[in-house]
Amino acid sequence: MRGLLLTLSLFNPFTFLPLTAQVYLDESKPLEQRVEDALQRMTLDEKIAIIHAQSKFSAPGVKRLGIPDMWTDDGPHGVRPDVLWDEWEQAGQTNDSCVAFPALTCLAATWNPQLARLYGESLGEEALYRGKAMILGPGVNINRTPLNGRNFEYMGEDPWLASRMVVPYVQGLQSKGVAACVKHYALNNDEEYRHQVNVIVSDRALREIYLPAFEAAVREGGAWAIMGAYNLYKNQHNCHNSILLNQILKQEWGFDGVVVSDWGGTHDMDEAVRNGLDMEFGTWTDGLTMGATNAYDNYYLAECYKKAILEGRYTTRELDEKVRRVLRLHFRTTMNRQRPYGFLCSESHYEAARKIAGEGIVLLKNEQHVLPIQQNAKVLVVGENAIKMMTVGGGSSSLKVQREVLPLDGLLSQLPSMGGAGGGSYARGYVGDTVQSYNGVTVGRSIAESRTSAELRAEAVEKAKQADVVIVFGGLNKSDFQDCEGHDRRQYELPYEQNELVEALAKVNKNIVFVNISGNAVAMPWIDKVPAVVQGWFLGSEAGNALADVLTGRVNPSGKLPFTWFRQLSDVGAHSLNTYPGTWREGHDVIDEEYKEDIFVGYRWADLSAKRKKEMLTAHRSPLTAYRSTPLFPFGYGLSYTTFDVIVNGHEGGANVSVTVTVKNTGKVAGAETVQLYVGPNKPDNSRPVKELKAFQKVWLEPGESKTITLTASRQSLSVWDEAAGQWTFVPGTYRAYIGTSSNTNSSFKLNLL
Ligand code: BGC
């Protein structure tokens, strides 16, 4: 008997091939050899098991072969607390409180790829400690409408900026042996009806606007995983969309990693088998309430798939392909013996979070040098967002943090003369959402409030009369219908009567600083009545410290907007053309959303001539008539406490666009300016955007210092998608290059490109 067992174990029980050295365990062997070796040792059951979940956030390994379970977790701003095996409820662990890093809009606003690398590395270390092999992030869906509840999780409106920032994030994370799962691929640009939206978009807009950041994450970043989106494209759900997954991602881009379904995004076995899905998660996200003893066996890529193979409806060709990808993921992560050890909540992670936050905060307006705040100034802080935790809520990116410094506390620690919160230096001003617990994470401090909004306003106004400066912390929050997954915002306006509050305060105090906490632009009808506005994002654990750093001048702001800040919703292409949220298809559970603004998203739309906009409004029967409203703040814009001169020294055409620029700090404090190169046709004719971002560089300068830099845009990056040929084409000719410190620049010159 012993002899028989021994003989059997030398053979693969499934294929009966002789198995000798365990190549799959030998890290000196090429990856593909290890994959094939492991694959041929696996039984059908083992193969089926590893391609679908066994719990909310894990898929089994192969115990017999020593391949561990694969644990994953959200993402993208910190490692989500553990949930119960089959339910969304908290597991109640005591060792899963993490550092929250700033939301990805803030990271994008740093315009600093080195910080994206640091972000990825720090997050990777936290994930390792928590035993997670794959982080569900980063997100790179393009900001097409400021109503999208999840824009805060993404990197703005511009494909070039998002690409430059996502690549180092992915590389940093994966350098720790933790996979990035880039999401949500693709065209998941709003949340409303996210499971039913069928996006209709031109091939050109798909390629030029919506896919580049994914492509960069895969081709340059080498992402090991990607998550299919909930919505549909060409009437097929994106978690098993043959064009997006098989054709573009796997064939064209050569992606060798794993396609993971979004949780509950799988809808059909045959499509899941054939159209490129590799790992199924979250189907029937209500877990075992299916009534089955193990709902996971009922997944589309589970028992029914196995049965179909045994009945001969499929060969194991597709299955083996999926398994190879999952094995690669294991060798890169769980079975990578070179992985470092992880650590949670280290000081270096807090430092990284504070640095990223400090560099991402955007100074939007600063008249009469209201900012930075002087140490001896009598400061009044107003607003719920000064005392509200923002690392909880918002959906799957909600975190349980070891600590979160609130804006009021951050200011109190840096401006001790303000006095305690009870000492007259704080007024609530408005009430938003007082629920301070989310998905089992309860915030210690209560922010309950029983006074009416009129009473709160009156109190704030009275206190404001005595103050030198009033800092209002307002904006959105992470509650439903705000910056939150699952729904979009219902309005562009600020909620909770904040406009009334700001107007009332501005009447009694001329030094109002409005700090907008959000992941999206909001309407600011009172903009001319307040001298200072700061975009404060969702900044994570170090929010209060980072905001105080900037407000007091300890950090000189250098953030730049990663999206165009339109004055009103109807100024946004998608809304002026009345394309949002789409049109329900009669008799079907599908809502068609046609991206009628095409490639003209964000500043590309703002730049379009009034004539062309009018033509588009008419062609698409928009109820709007033409308008000519310039954005409140352009893409790429942000001020500093110092001033800079940007002088173009020379430029060259030929094979590439190459521009040499000297930047000088002409002010009194050290700071950073981000020089941006945009390129467009010499004579804009609406066939392509007036200009598009093609290179940028952030330059740090001491007072009086200058530096000379060269910005280069390759021919490749200037190509357009030729729909007829189905490929990128470069059109030689005369172009116009623009140098600026935002997209609103007139400094331009002609160049010939061959
Ligand atoms: C979200 C994903 C998230 C997943 C797991 C889904 O609802 O769309 O972004 O990673 O849940 O929490």
mmCIF file of N, CA, C and O and ligand atoms in Angstrom, residues 57 74 80 88 136 150 183-184 194 227 230 262-263 396 485, ligand 1:
data_model
loop_
_atom_site.group_PDB
_atom_site.id
_atom_site.type_symbol
_atom_site.label_atom_id
_atom_site.label_comp_id
_atom_site.label_asym_id
_atom_site.label_seq_id
_atom_site.Cartn_x
_atom_site.Cartn_y
_atom_site.Cartn_z
ATOM 1 N N PHE A 57 -13.730 38.101 0.561
ATOM 2 C CA PHE A 57 -12.500 38.689 0.010
ATOM 3 C C PHE A 57 -11.358 37.692 -0.158
ATOM 4 O O PHE A 57 -10.208 38.086 -0.163
ATOM 5 N N ASP A 74 -10.080 46.000 -0.281
ATOM 6 C CA ASP A 74 -10.044 47.370 -0.779
ATOM 7 C C ASP A 74 -8.949 48.086 -0.004
ATOM 8 O O ASP A 74 -8.641 47.739 1.151
ATOM 9 N N ARG A 80 -8.722 48.163 3.903
ATOM 10 C CA ARG A 80 -10.048 48.097 4.513
ATOM 11 C C ARG A 80 -10.061 47.132 5.703
ATOM 12 O O ARG A 80 -9.394 46.100 5.674
ATOM 13 N N TRP A 88 -20.886 41.380 4.832
ATOM 14 C CA TRP A 88 -20.174 42.656 4.740
ATOM 15 C C TRP A 88 -19.859 43.220 6.123
ATOM 16 O O TRP A 88 -19.079 44.158 6.251
ATOM 17 N N LEU A 136 -7.472 46.221 -3.998
ATOM 18 C CA LEU A 136 -8.464 46.562 -5.018
ATOM 19 C C LEU A 136 -8.383 48.059 -5.325
ATOM 20 O O LEU A 136 -9.125 48.870 -4.813
ATOM 21 N N ARG A 150 -18.088 58.620 -7.128
ATOM 22 C CA ARG A 150 -16.795 57.983 -6.859
ATOM 23 C C ARG A 150 -15.608 58.733 -7.444
ATOM 24 O O ARG A 150 -14.502 58.196 -7.431
ATOM 25 N N LYS A 183 -8.845 49.543 -11.273
ATOM 26 C CA LYS A 183 -10.290 49.481 -11.494
ATOM 27 C C LYS A 183 -10.843 50.819 -11.948
ATOM 28 O O LYS A 183 -10.147 51.820 -11.837
ATOM 29 N N HIS A 184 -12.051 50.920 -12.474
ATOM 30 C CA HIS A 184 -12.949 49.839 -12.841
ATOM 31 C C HIS A 184 -12.983 49.835 -14.354
ATOM 32 O O HIS A 184 -13.485 50.796 -14.946
ATOM 33 N N ARG A 194 -25.392 51.805 -11.877
ATOM 34 C CA ARG A 194 -24.104 51.312 -12.378
ATOM 35 C C ARG A 194 -24.138 49.892 -12.934
ATOM 36 O O ARG A 194 -23.283 49.515 -13.720
ATOM 37 N N MET A 227 -9.680 45.069 -12.539
ATOM 38 C CA MET A 227 -11.059 44.738 -12.163
ATOM 39 C C MET A 227 -12.034 45.207 -13.236
ATOM 40 O O MET A 227 -12.011 46.369 -13.632
ATOM 41 N N TYR A 230 -18.806 47.398 -13.422
ATOM 42 C CA TYR A 230 -20.180 46.901 -13.345
ATOM 43 C C TYR A 230 -20.975 47.130 -14.636
ATOM 44 O O TYR A 230 -21.847 46.359 -14.982
ATOM 45 N N ASP A 262 -15.770 42.767 -10.616
ATOM 46 C CA ASP A 262 -16.199 43.575 -9.487
ATOM 47 C C ASP A 262 -17.216 42.727 -8.713
ATOM 48 O O ASP A 262 -17.804 41.783 -9.251
ATOM 49 N N TRP A 263 -17.418 43.091 -7.456
ATOM 50 C CA TRP A 263 -18.220 42.249 -6.559
ATOM 51 C C TRP A 263 -19.688 42.223 -7.015
ATOM 52 O O TRP A 263 -20.399 43.226 -6.921
ATOM 53 N N SER A 396 -16.919 51.224 -0.538
ATOM 54 C CA SER A 396 -15.904 50.191 -0.305
ATOM 55 C C SER A 396 -14.556 50.765 0.108
ATOM 56 O O SER A 396 -13.701 50.034 0.603
ATOM 57 N N GLU A 485 -19.949 55.900 -3.010
ATOM 58 C CA GLU A 485 -20.234 54.835 -3.971
ATOM 59 C C GLU A 485 -21.729 54.499 -4.019
ATOM 60 O O GLU A 485 -22.427 54.648 -3.036
HETATM 61 C C1 BGC B 1 -16.790 48.177 -5.691
HETATM 62 C C2 BGC B 1 -15.323 47.854 -5.861
HETATM 63 C C3 BGC B 1 -14.814 47.187 -4.616
HETATM 64 C C4 BGC B 1 -15.646 45.942 -4.340
HETATM 65 C C5 BGC B 1 -15.217 45.179 -3.122
HETATM 66 C C6 BGC B 1 -17.595 46.969 -5.256
HETATM 67 O O1 BGC B 1 -18.883 47.321 -4.930
HETATM 68 O O2 BGC B 1 -17.291 48.685 -6.913
HETATM 69 O O3 BGC B 1 -14.591 49.010 -6.145
HETATM 70 O O4 BGC B 1 -13.460 46.884 -4.768
HETATM 71 O O5 BGC B 1 -17.000 46.329 -4.162
HETATM 72 O O6 BGC B 1 -15.488 45.879 -1.972
#
